[in-house]
mmCIF file of C-alpha atoms in Angstrom:
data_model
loop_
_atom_site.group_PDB
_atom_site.id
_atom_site.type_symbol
_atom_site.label_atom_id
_atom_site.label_comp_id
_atom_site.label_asym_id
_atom_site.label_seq_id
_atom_site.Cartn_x
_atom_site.Cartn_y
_atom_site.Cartn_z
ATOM 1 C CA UNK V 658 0.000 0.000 0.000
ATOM 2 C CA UNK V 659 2.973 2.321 1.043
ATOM 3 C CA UNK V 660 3.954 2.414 -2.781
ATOM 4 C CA UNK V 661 0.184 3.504 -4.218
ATOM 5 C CA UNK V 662 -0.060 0.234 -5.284
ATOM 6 C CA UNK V 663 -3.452 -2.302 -4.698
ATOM 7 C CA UNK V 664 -3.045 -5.293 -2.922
ATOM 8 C CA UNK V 665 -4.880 -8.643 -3.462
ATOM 9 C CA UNK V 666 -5.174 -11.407 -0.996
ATOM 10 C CA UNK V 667 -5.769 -14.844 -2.493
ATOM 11 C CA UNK V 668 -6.085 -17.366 -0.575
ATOM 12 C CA UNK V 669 -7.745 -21.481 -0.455
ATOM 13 C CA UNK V 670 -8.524 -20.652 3.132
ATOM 14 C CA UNK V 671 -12.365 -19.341 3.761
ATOM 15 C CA UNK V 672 -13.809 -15.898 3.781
ATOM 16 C CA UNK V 673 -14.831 -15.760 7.111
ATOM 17 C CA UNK V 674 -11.275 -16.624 8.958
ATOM 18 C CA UNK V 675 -9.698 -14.502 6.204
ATOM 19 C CA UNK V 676 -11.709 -11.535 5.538
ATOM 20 C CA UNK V 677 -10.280 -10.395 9.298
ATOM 21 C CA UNK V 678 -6.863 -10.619 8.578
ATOM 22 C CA UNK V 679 -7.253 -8.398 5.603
ATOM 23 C CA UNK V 680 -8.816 -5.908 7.443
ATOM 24 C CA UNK V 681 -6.324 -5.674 9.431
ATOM 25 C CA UNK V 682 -4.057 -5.621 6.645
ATOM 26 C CA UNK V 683 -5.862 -2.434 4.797
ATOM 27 C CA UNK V 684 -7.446 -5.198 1.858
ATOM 28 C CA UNK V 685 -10.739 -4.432 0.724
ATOM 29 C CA UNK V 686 -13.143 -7.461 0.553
ATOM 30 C CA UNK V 687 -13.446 -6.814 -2.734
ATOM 31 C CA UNK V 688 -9.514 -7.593 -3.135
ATOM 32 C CA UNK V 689 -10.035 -10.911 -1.563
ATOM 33 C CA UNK V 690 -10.298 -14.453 -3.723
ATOM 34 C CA UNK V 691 -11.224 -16.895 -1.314
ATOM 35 C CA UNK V 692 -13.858 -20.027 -0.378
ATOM 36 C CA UNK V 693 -16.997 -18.678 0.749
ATOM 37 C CA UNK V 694 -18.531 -21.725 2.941
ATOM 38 C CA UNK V 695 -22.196 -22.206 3.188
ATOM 39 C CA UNK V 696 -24.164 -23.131 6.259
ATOM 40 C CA UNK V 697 -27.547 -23.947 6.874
ATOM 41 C CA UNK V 698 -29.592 -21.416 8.584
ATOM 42 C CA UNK V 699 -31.247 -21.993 11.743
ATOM 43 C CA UNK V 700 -28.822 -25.184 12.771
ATOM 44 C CA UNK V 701 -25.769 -23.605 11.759
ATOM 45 C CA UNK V 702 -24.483 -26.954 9.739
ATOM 46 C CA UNK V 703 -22.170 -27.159 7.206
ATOM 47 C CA UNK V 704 -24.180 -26.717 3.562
ATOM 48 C CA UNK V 705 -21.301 -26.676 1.325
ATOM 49 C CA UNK V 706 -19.247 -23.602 -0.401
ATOM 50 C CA UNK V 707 -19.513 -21.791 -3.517
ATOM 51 C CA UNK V 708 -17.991 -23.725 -6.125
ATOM 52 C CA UNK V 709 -17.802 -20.510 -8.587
ATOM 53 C CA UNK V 710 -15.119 -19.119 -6.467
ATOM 54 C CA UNK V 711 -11.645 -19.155 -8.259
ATOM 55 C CA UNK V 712 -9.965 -21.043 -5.409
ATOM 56 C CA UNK V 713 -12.590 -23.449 -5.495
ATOM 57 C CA UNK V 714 -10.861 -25.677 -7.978
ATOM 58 C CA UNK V 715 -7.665 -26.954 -8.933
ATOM 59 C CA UNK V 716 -5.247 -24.349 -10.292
ATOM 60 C CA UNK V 717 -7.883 -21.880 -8.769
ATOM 61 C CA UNK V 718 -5.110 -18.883 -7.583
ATOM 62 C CA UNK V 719 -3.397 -18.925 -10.879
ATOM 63 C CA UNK V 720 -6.791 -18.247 -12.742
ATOM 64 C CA UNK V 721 -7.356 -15.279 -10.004
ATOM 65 C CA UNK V 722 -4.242 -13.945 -10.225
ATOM 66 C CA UNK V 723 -4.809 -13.619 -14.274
ATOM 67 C CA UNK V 724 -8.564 -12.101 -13.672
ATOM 68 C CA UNK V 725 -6.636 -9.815 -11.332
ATOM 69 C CA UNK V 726 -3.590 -8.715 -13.968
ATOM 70 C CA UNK V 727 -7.054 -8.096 -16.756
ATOM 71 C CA UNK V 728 -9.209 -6.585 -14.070
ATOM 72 C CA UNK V 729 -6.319 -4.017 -13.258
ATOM 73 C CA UNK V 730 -5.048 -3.867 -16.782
ATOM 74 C CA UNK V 731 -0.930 -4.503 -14.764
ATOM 75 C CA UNK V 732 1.524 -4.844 -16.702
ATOM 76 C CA UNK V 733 3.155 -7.147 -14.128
ATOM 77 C CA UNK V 734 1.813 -9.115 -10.945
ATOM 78 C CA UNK V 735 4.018 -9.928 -7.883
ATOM 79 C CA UNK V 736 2.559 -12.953 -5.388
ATOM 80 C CA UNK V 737 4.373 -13.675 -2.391
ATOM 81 C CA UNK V 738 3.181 -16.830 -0.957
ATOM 82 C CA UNK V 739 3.934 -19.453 1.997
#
């Protein structure tokens, strides 16, 4: 952020434990590429996750970090990773 430029956080974790951290971190939900799990109302159970999000499949971050270079129009891309 410190060099004007926008940051991205994508992740095969889950929204809701990583939405916080990138809060914390200045990241706009919008910026975030993530799971979002499903669960039933009323009894709270698991009802499975959105299988539309990019990290929802196999080889899911590479396809959001290209959406990401064509959605900025970036010449380049850095991704620092564990």
């Amino acid at each position: 952020h410190g060099k004007g430029k926008e940051v991205f956080l994508v992740s095969g974790g889950f929204r809701l434990m990583i939405e916080p951290v990138a809060a914390q971190l200045g990241i706009p939900k919008a910026n975030i590429f993530a799971n979002t799990i499903h669960f039933a109302p009323g009894s709270g159970d698991y009802a499975g996750f959105d299988d539309q999000e990019f990290t929802s499949r196999a080889g899911g971050k590479a396809r959001a970090a290209k959406h990401i270079k064509a959605l900025t129009k970036a010449e380049s891309l850095v991704m620092i990773g564990d």
